[in-house]
Coordinates of C-alpha atoms in Angstrom, one line a residue:
X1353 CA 43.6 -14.7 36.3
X1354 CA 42.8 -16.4 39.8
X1355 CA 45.1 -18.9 40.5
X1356 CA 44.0 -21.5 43.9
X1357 CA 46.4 -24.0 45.7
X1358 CA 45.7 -26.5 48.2
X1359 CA 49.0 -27.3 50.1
X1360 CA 50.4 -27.7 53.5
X1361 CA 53.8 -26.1 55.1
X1362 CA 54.5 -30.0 55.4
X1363 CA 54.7 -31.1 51.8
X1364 CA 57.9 -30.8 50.1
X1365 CA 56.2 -31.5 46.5
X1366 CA 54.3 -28.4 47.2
X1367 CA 57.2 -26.4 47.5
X1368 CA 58.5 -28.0 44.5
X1369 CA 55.1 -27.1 42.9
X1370 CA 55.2 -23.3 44.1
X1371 CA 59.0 -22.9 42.5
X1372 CA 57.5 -24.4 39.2
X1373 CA 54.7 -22.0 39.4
X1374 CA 56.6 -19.3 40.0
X1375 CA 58.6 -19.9 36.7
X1376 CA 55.2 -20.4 34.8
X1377 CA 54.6 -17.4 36.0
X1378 CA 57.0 -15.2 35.1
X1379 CA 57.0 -17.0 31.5
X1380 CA 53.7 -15.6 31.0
X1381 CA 54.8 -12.0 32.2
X1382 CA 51.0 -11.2 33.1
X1383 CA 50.9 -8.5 35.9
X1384 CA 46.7 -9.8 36.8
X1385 CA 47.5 -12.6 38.2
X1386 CA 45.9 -13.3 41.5
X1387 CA 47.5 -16.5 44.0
X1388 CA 45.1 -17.4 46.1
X1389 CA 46.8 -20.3 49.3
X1390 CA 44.0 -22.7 50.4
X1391 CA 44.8 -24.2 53.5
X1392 CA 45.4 -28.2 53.8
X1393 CA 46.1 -30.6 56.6
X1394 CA 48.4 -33.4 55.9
X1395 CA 48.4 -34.5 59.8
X1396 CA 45.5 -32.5 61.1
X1397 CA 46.1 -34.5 64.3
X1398 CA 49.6 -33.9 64.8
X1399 CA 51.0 -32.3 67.8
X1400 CA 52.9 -28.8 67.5
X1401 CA 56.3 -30.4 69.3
X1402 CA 58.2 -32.3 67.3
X1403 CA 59.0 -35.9 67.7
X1404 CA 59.8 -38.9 65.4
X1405 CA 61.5 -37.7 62.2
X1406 CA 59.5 -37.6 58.8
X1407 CA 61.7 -40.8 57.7
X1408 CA 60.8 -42.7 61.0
X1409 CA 56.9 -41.8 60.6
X1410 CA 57.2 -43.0 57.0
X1411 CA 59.1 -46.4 58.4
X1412 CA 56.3 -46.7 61.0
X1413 CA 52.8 -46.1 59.2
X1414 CA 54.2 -46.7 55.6
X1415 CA 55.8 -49.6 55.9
X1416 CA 58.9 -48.7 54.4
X1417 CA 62.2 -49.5 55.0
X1418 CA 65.4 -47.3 55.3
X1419 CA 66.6 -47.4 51.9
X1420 CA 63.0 -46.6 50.6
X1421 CA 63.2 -43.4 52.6
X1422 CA 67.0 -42.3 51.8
X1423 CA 66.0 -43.3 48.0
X1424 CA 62.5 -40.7 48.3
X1425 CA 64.4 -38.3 49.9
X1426 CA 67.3 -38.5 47.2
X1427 CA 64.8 -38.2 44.6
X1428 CA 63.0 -35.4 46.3
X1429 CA 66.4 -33.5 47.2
X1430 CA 67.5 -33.6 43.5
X1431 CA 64.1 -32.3 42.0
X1432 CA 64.2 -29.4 44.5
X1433 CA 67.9 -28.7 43.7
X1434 CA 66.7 -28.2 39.6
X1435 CA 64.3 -25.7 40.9
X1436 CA 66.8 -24.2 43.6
X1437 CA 65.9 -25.6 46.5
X1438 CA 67.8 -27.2 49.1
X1439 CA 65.3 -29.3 50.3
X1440 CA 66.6 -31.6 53.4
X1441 CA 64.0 -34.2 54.7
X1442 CA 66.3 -36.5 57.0
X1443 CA 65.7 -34.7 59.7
X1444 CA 62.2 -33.0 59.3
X1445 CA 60.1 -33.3 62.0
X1446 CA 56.9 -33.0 60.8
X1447 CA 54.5 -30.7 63.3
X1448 CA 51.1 -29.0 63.3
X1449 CA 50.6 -26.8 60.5
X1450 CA 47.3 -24.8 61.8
X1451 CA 48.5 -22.1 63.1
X1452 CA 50.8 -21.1 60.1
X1453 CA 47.9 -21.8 57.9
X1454 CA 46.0 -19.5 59.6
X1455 CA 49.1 -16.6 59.3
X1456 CA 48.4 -17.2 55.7
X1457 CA 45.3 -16.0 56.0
X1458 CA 46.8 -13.3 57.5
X1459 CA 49.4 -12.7 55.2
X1460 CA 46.6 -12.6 52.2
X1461 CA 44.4 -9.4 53.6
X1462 CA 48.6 -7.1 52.8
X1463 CA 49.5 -9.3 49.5
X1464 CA 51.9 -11.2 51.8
X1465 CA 50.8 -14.6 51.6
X1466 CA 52.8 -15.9 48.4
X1467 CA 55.9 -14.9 50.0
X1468 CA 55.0 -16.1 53.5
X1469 CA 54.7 -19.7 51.9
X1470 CA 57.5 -19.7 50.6
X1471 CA 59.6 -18.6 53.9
X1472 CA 57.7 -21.2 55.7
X1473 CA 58.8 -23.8 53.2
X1474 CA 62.2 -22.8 53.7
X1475 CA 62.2 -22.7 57.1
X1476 CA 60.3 -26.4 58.2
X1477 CA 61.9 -27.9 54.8
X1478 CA 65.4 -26.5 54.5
X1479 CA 66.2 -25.0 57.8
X1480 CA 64.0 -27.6 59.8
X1481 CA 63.2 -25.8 62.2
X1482 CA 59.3 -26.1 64.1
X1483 CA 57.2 -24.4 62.1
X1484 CA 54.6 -24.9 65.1
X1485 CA 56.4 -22.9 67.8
X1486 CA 55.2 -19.3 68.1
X1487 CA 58.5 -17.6 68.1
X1488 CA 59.6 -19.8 64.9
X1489 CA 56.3 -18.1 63.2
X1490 CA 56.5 -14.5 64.4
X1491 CA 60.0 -14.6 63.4
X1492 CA 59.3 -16.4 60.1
X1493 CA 55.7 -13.7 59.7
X1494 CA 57.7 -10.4 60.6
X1495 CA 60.5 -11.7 58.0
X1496 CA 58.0 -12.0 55.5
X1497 CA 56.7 -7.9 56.1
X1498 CA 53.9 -8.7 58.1
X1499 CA 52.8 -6.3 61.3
X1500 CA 54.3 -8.0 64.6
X1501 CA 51.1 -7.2 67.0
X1502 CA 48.9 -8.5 64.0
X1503 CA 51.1 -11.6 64.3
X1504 CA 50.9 -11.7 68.0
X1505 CA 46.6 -11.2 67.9
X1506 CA 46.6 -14.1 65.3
X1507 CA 48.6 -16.5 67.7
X1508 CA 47.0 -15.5 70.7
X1509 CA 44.0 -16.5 69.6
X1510 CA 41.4 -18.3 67.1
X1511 CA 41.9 -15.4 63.9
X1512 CA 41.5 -17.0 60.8
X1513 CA 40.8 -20.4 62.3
X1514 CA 37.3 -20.1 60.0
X1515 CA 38.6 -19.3 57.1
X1516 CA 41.2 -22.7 57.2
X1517 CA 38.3 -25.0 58.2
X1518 CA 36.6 -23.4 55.2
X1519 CA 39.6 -23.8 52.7
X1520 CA 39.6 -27.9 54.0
X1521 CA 35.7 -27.9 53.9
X1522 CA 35.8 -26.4 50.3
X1523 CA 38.8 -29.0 49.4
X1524 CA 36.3 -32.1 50.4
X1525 CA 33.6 -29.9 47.8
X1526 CA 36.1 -29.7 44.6
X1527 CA 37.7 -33.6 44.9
X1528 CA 40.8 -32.2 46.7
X1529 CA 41.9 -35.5 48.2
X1530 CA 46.1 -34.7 48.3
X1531 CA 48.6 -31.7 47.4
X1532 CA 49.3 -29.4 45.9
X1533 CA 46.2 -29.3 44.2
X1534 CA 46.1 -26.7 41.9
X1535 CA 43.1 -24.7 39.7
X1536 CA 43.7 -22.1 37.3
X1537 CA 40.1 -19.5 37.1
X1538 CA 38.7 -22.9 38.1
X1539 CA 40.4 -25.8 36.0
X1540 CA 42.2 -28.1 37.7
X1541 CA 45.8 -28.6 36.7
X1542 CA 47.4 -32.3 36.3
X1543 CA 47.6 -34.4 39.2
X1544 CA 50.4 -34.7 41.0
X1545 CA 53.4 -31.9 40.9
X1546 CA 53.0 -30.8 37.5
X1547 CA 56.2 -29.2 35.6
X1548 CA 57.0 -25.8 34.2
X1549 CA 55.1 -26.7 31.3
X1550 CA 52.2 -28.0 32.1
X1551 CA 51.9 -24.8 34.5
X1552 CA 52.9 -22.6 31.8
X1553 CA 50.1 -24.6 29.1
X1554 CA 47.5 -23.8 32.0
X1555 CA 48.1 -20.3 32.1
X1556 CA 48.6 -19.9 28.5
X1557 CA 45.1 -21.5 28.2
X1558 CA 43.5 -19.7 31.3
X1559 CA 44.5 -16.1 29.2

């Protein structure tokens, strides 16, 4: 069973998504089950040092006003405590993502990747910390099991940089417009952050 997600370091909903998934997951207590990490730009164009905070951006190009964003955040914060998260947005900075998109890639080729997601999640969405500084990521990669000079070719460099251009050309291909998108061998699942069920309905259905 090949499992593909679009999603971005960025997102909290993805994270949400990936902890729901996991619990799918281990509902269906398959051992072929293959989780494949598409890359996906929220802010493509965003610098790697941090500046305004996620609820400023949201003030400035949303529109919103400060009790919109403490209410979102709330709301967000509560749904990632059910899945055991401690998700805290108010002072996420959001940052470029490219470069720990393309340690995913890196993470994939030694079954690393799923667990590199998640410790990047944790650190941008719980620890916020800048998931765009090198030393945050080789800390973050070598945490995760993965080879510090492999890390340190990857970030000196362009490796993998192909392969996440062709994970956000391939999104543009299947309708991926947002995230987490996810298909399971090929269907997508429901829009949005779908729940344990729905994930656990798709699998059932995929096997």
């Amino acid at each position: 069973m090949k499992i593909e997600i679009w999603s971005d370091i960025m997102c909290p909903w993805c994270y949400i998504g990936k902890a729901r998934l996991d619990k799918a997951i281990d509902r269906v207590g398959r051992d072929d089950v293959e989780v494949i990490w598409r890359s996906f730009e929220l802010r493509p164009d965003q610098p790697r040092t941090p500046g305004a905070t996620l609820g400023e951006m949201m003030r400035e190009n949303l529109g919103l006003k400060d009790g919109e964003t403490v209410e979102l955040f709330e709301k967000i914060r509560t749904l990632g405590e059910a899945e055991g998260l401690d998700i805290r947005l108010s002072g996420v900075r959001p940052v470029n993502s490219f470069d720990a998109q393309r340690l995913v890639h890196l993470a994939a080729g030694s079954g690393l990747a799923h667990r590199l997601k998640n410790d990047l999640f944790r650190v941008y969405l719980q620890e916020q910390q800048n998931v765009a500084d090198h030393d945050v990521l080789t800390h973050t990669a070598t945490g995760a099991g993965l080879d510090p000079d492999d890390v340190a070719r990857v970030l000196s460099g362009d490796m993998y940089a192909a392969e996440v251009r062709e994970d956000e050309a391939a999104a543009v291909h299947r309708g991926v417009t947002g995230v987490p998108t996810v298909f399971v061998d090929g269907v997508r699942v429901a829009t949005g952050v779908p729940s344990v069920e729905q994930f656990h309905r798709a699998l059932e259905k995929a096997g």
